[in-house]
Amino acid sequence: GQAVAVIPMFGTLTQHAGLMQRTSGGTSTEEFSKDFRRAIADPQIGSVVLHVHSPGGSVYGVEEAANLVYEGRQKKPVIASVNSMCASGAYWIASQASQIAVTPGGEVGSIGVISAHQDVSKAQEAEGVKTTLVAIPAKKAQFSPYGPLTEEAVAELQTRNQHTYERFTGAIARGRGVTQGQVKSSDFGGGGMVKADSAVAAGMADKVATLDQVISALLAGNAGKSGRNRSAVALAELE
């Protein structure tokens, strides 16, 4: 029970991985969750390190992976080692770890939700193409790219974004032991990124440390104690 499992979270997050994502280095939250469950269940593993370098990505699957990390930290120390970017959905997941360490040149944040819509109707018009949509009910086509968004569609997108944002910031508040208001404030970046030292000062992270330093501290703690005391020593090394 003294081993340290290192689980990578690199590149863009998507829920299900395809061949293209595997070759380009993105992370599937589905496969990440499988690896994490195995590490928590393995009696030979005393602690888990999430090795993070990700700009975030699709919201699908992120909340479920984050909840899994929060549950896992009740059983073993889980350290998120940011090396060097942990943004948006990646921070949602990392914030649920026992502690967050950020490499000196790293940054965390981008706490927010964004939706994009492309209106290709002008491009089609220039090519002599016109697309006609027939939908029942009409709302089925409200986000179609073949025309501008209506005011109702924009309002719908903003409502969806707000719903996700509330769950996002609520989860971070739970994981970091702060209020949801603090998470929404400028101290936590206000939607932007925060450098390592400032992130620690604000409570977004716990320590400025490299991946090697994180693993060394965990190994030292695991070798020094057993059972519950081992976990306490391993975390104390990161203070």
Short mmCIF file of C-alpha atoms in Angstrom, two decimals:
data_model
loop_
_atom_site.label_atom_id
_atom_site.label_comp_id
_atom_site.label_asym_id
_atom_site.label_seq_id
_atom_site.Cartn_x
_atom_site.Cartn_y
_atom_site.Cartn_z
CA GLY A 1 0.00 0.00 0.00
CA GLN A 2 2.91 2.40 -0.53
CA ALA A 3 2.78 2.93 -4.28
CA VAL A 4 1.79 6.25 -5.88
CA ALA A 5 -0.48 6.04 -8.91
CA VAL A 6 -0.05 8.85 -11.46
CA ILE A 7 -3.06 9.42 -13.72
CA PRO A 8 -2.59 11.89 -16.60
CA MET A 9 -5.19 14.46 -17.60
CA PHE A 10 -3.72 16.00 -20.73
CA GLY A 11 -5.21 17.97 -23.60
CA THR A 12 -8.84 18.67 -24.41
CA LEU A 13 -11.47 16.91 -22.32
CA THR A 14 -14.23 14.94 -24.03
CA GLN A 15 -16.55 12.33 -22.60
CA HIS A 16 -15.81 9.45 -24.97
CA ALA A 17 -12.45 8.97 -26.67
CA GLY A 18 -12.16 8.24 -30.38
CA LEU A 19 -9.08 7.27 -32.37
CA MET A 20 -8.37 10.90 -33.29
CA GLN A 21 -8.37 11.98 -29.65
CA ARG A 22 -6.09 9.15 -28.58
CA THR A 23 -3.52 10.08 -31.25
CA SER A 24 -3.73 13.82 -30.50
CA GLY A 25 -3.34 13.40 -26.75
CA GLY A 26 -6.72 14.48 -25.39
CA THR A 27 -8.40 12.95 -22.31
CA SER A 28 -11.63 11.03 -22.15
CA THR A 29 -13.40 11.62 -18.83
CA GLU A 30 -14.83 8.12 -19.22
CA GLU A 31 -11.38 6.49 -19.45
CA PHE A 32 -9.95 8.82 -16.79
CA SER A 33 -12.70 7.68 -14.41
CA LYS A 34 -11.95 4.01 -15.09
CA ASP A 35 -8.26 4.55 -14.30
CA PHE A 36 -9.13 6.48 -11.15
CA ARG A 37 -11.50 3.79 -9.87
CA ARG A 38 -8.82 1.14 -10.38
CA ALA A 39 -6.26 3.21 -8.45
CA ILE A 40 -8.61 3.79 -5.52
CA ALA A 41 -9.55 0.11 -5.37
CA ASP A 42 -5.97 -1.21 -5.63
CA PRO A 43 -4.67 -2.09 -2.12
CA GLN A 44 -1.07 -1.66 -3.29
CA ILE A 45 -1.66 2.02 -4.07
CA GLY A 46 -1.43 4.38 -1.12
CA SER A 47 -2.07 7.68 -2.89
CA VAL A 48 -3.09 9.06 -6.28
CA VAL A 49 -1.61 11.95 -8.27
CA LEU A 50 -3.60 13.59 -11.04
CA HIS A 51 -1.00 14.90 -13.50
CA VAL A 52 -2.82 17.80 -15.16
CA HIS A 53 -2.08 19.85 -18.25
CA SER A 54 -5.43 20.66 -19.86
CA PRO A 55 -7.42 23.66 -21.15
CA GLY A 56 -10.69 21.91 -20.28
CA GLY A 57 -13.16 21.03 -22.98
CA SER A 58 -16.66 19.61 -23.26
CA VAL A 59 -18.76 19.81 -20.10
CA TYR A 60 -20.21 16.34 -20.70
CA GLY A 61 -18.77 13.82 -18.24
CA VAL A 62 -16.81 16.40 -16.23
CA GLU A 63 -19.17 16.66 -13.26
CA GLU A 64 -19.30 12.88 -12.92
CA ALA A 65 -15.50 12.60 -13.00
CA ALA A 66 -15.19 15.41 -10.45
CA ASN A 67 -17.62 13.71 -8.07
CA LEU A 68 -15.62 10.48 -8.40
CA VAL A 69 -12.43 12.30 -7.39
CA TYR A 70 -14.17 13.88 -4.39
CA GLU A 71 -15.42 10.47 -3.26
CA GLY A 72 -11.98 8.93 -3.82
CA ARG A 73 -10.23 11.45 -1.60
CA GLN A 74 -12.24 10.13 1.34
CA LYS A 75 -10.34 6.84 0.95
CA LYS A 76 -6.83 7.87 -0.13
CA PRO A 77 -4.85 11.08 -0.56
CA VAL A 78 -5.51 12.48 -4.04
CA ILE A 79 -3.17 15.24 -5.17
CA ALA A 80 -3.75 17.26 -8.34
CA SER A 81 -0.34 18.23 -9.72
CA VAL A 82 -0.78 21.03 -12.27
CA ASN A 83 2.02 20.88 -14.83
CA SER A 84 1.42 23.47 -16.20
CA MET A 85 -2.20 24.41 -17.11
CA CYS A 86 -5.41 23.47 -15.35
CA ALA A 87 -8.32 25.38 -16.87
CA SER A 88 -12.10 25.24 -16.92
CA GLY A 89 -13.38 21.64 -16.76
CA ALA A 90 -9.93 20.37 -15.80
CA TYR A 91 -9.99 22.66 -12.76
CA TRP A 92 -13.51 21.46 -11.94
CA ILE A 93 -12.07 17.94 -11.61
CA ALA A 94 -8.78 18.95 -9.95
CA SER A 95 -10.54 21.08 -7.35
CA GLN A 96 -12.08 17.93 -5.89
CA ALA A 97 -8.69 16.46 -4.96
CA SER A 98 -7.34 16.47 -1.40
CA GLN A 99 -4.81 19.12 -2.41
CA ILE A 100 -3.66 21.00 -5.50
CA ALA A 101 0.01 21.68 -6.25
CA VAL A 102 0.94 23.99 -9.13
CA THR A 103 4.35 23.96 -10.80
CA PRO A 104 6.12 27.37 -10.46
CA GLY A 105 5.34 28.42 -14.04
CA GLY A 106 1.83 26.99 -14.00
CA GLU A 107 -1.64 28.51 -13.81
CA VAL A 108 -5.18 27.50 -12.91
CA GLY A 109 -8.66 28.92 -13.40
CA SER A 110 -10.89 29.84 -16.34
CA ILE A 111 -13.89 29.12 -14.12
CA GLY A 112 -16.83 29.69 -16.41
CA VAL A 113 -18.99 28.35 -19.20
CA ILE A 114 -18.99 29.37 -22.85
CA SER A 115 -21.17 28.38 -25.79
CA ALA A 116 -20.47 29.13 -29.44
CA HIS A 117 -22.78 29.41 -32.46
CA GLN A 118 -21.71 29.82 -36.09
CA ASP A 119 -24.05 31.43 -38.61
CA VAL A 120 -23.00 30.08 -42.03
CA SER A 121 -25.93 31.56 -43.95
CA LYS A 122 -23.85 34.38 -45.54
CA ALA A 123 -21.17 31.92 -46.63
CA GLN A 124 -23.83 29.70 -48.19
CA GLU A 125 -25.43 32.68 -49.90
CA ALA A 126 -22.07 33.61 -51.46
CA GLU A 127 -21.88 30.07 -52.84
CA GLY A 128 -25.40 30.21 -54.19
CA VAL A 129 -26.73 27.78 -51.59
CA LYS A 130 -29.85 28.19 -49.48
CA THR A 131 -30.81 25.76 -46.72
CA THR A 132 -34.43 25.45 -45.63
CA LEU A 133 -35.22 23.76 -42.33
CA VAL A 134 -38.60 22.22 -41.49
CA ALA A 135 -38.87 21.28 -37.82
CA ILE A 136 -41.59 20.09 -35.46
CA PRO A 137 -41.64 21.69 -32.96
CA ALA A 138 -39.93 24.86 -34.16
CA LYS A 139 -37.60 24.85 -31.15
CA LYS A 140 -35.89 21.80 -32.62
CA ALA A 141 -34.06 24.13 -35.04
CA GLN A 142 -33.36 27.03 -32.68
CA PHE A 143 -29.57 26.51 -32.74
CA SER A 144 -29.28 25.78 -36.44
CA PRO A 145 -26.12 27.19 -38.08
CA TYR A 146 -28.10 28.19 -41.18
CA GLY A 147 -29.20 31.52 -39.78
CA PRO A 148 -28.66 33.98 -36.92
CA LEU A 149 -29.80 33.10 -33.41
CA THR A 150 -33.08 34.56 -32.26
CA GLU A 151 -33.30 36.43 -28.96
CA GLU A 152 -35.11 33.42 -27.52
CA ALA A 153 -32.29 31.09 -28.57
CA VAL A 154 -29.65 33.36 -27.03
CA ALA A 155 -31.64 33.45 -23.79
CA GLU A 156 -31.91 29.65 -23.83
CA LEU A 157 -28.14 29.26 -24.24
CA GLN A 158 -27.50 31.70 -21.41
CA THR A 159 -29.91 29.79 -19.15
CA ARG A 160 -28.06 26.56 -19.88
CA ASN A 161 -24.71 28.22 -19.26
CA GLN A 162 -25.93 29.65 -15.95
CA HIS A 163 -27.15 26.24 -14.80
CA THR A 164 -23.76 24.66 -15.53
CA TYR A 165 -21.91 27.61 -13.98
CA GLU A 166 -23.80 27.23 -10.71
CA ARG A 167 -22.95 23.52 -10.52
CA PHE A 168 -19.35 24.25 -11.54
CA THR A 169 -18.77 26.91 -8.87
CA GLY A 170 -20.69 24.92 -6.26
CA ALA A 171 -18.44 21.91 -6.80
CA ILE A 172 -15.30 24.04 -6.53
CA ALA A 173 -16.59 25.58 -3.29
CA ARG A 174 -17.13 22.08 -1.89
CA GLY A 175 -13.75 20.80 -3.01
CA ARG A 176 -11.74 23.82 -1.88
CA GLY A 177 -13.66 24.47 1.33
CA VAL A 178 -14.66 28.03 0.42
CA THR A 179 -17.92 29.80 -0.32
CA GLN A 180 -19.48 29.83 -3.77
CA GLY A 181 -19.23 33.60 -3.68
CA GLN A 182 -15.47 33.38 -3.31
CA VAL A 183 -15.26 31.06 -6.30
CA LYS A 184 -17.21 33.58 -8.40
CA SER A 185 -15.07 36.51 -7.26
CA SER A 186 -12.02 38.06 -8.88
CA ASP A 187 -9.84 36.28 -6.29
CA PHE A 188 -10.51 33.05 -8.20
CA GLY A 189 -9.80 34.74 -11.52
CA GLY A 190 -13.28 35.96 -12.41
CA GLY A 191 -13.25 33.66 -15.43
CA GLY A 192 -9.56 34.21 -16.19
CA MET A 193 -6.39 32.31 -15.33
CA VAL A 194 -4.39 32.76 -12.12
CA LYS A 195 -0.63 32.18 -11.79
CA ALA A 196 0.77 29.68 -9.28
CA ASP A 197 1.70 31.99 -6.38
CA SER A 198 -1.50 34.02 -6.66
CA ALA A 199 -3.57 30.84 -6.88
CA VAL A 200 -2.12 29.59 -3.59
CA ALA A 201 -2.71 32.97 -1.94
CA ALA A 202 -6.34 32.99 -3.10
CA GLY A 203 -7.04 29.41 -1.98
CA MET A 204 -7.34 27.99 -5.48
CA ALA A 205 -4.33 25.76 -4.81
CA ASP A 206 -2.34 24.62 -1.78
CA LYS A 207 1.30 24.69 -2.80
CA VAL A 208 3.73 25.67 -5.53
CA ALA A 209 5.58 22.42 -6.31
CA THR A 210 6.73 20.34 -9.25
CA LEU A 211 5.40 16.89 -10.06
CA ASP A 212 8.64 15.31 -8.79
CA GLN A 213 8.32 17.14 -5.47
CA VAL A 214 4.72 16.00 -5.07
CA ILE A 215 5.56 12.36 -5.74
CA SER A 216 8.65 12.44 -3.49
CA ALA A 217 6.63 13.86 -0.61
CA LEU A 218 3.95 11.22 -1.01
CA LEU A 219 6.50 8.40 -1.16
CA ALA A 220 8.24 9.73 1.94
CA GLY A 221 4.95 9.88 3.81
CA ASN A 222 3.86 6.44 2.64
CA ALA A 223 7.14 4.88 3.76
CA GLY A 224 7.07 6.58 7.15
CA LYS A 225 3.64 5.52 8.42
CA SER A 226 0.86 3.04 7.78
CA GLY A 227 -2.92 3.22 7.60
CA ARG A 228 -4.61 6.52 8.47
CA ASN A 229 -1.41 8.06 9.85
CA ARG A 230 0.34 7.42 6.55
CA SER A 231 -2.22 9.57 4.73
CA ALA A 232 -1.87 12.36 7.27
CA VAL A 233 1.93 12.40 6.98
CA ALA A 234 1.83 12.33 3.17
CA LEU A 235 -0.46 15.35 3.09
CA ALA A 236 1.55 17.16 5.78
CA GLU A 237 4.63 16.90 3.56
CA LEU A 238 2.82 19.02 0.97
CA GLU A 239 1.84 21.79 3.38
#
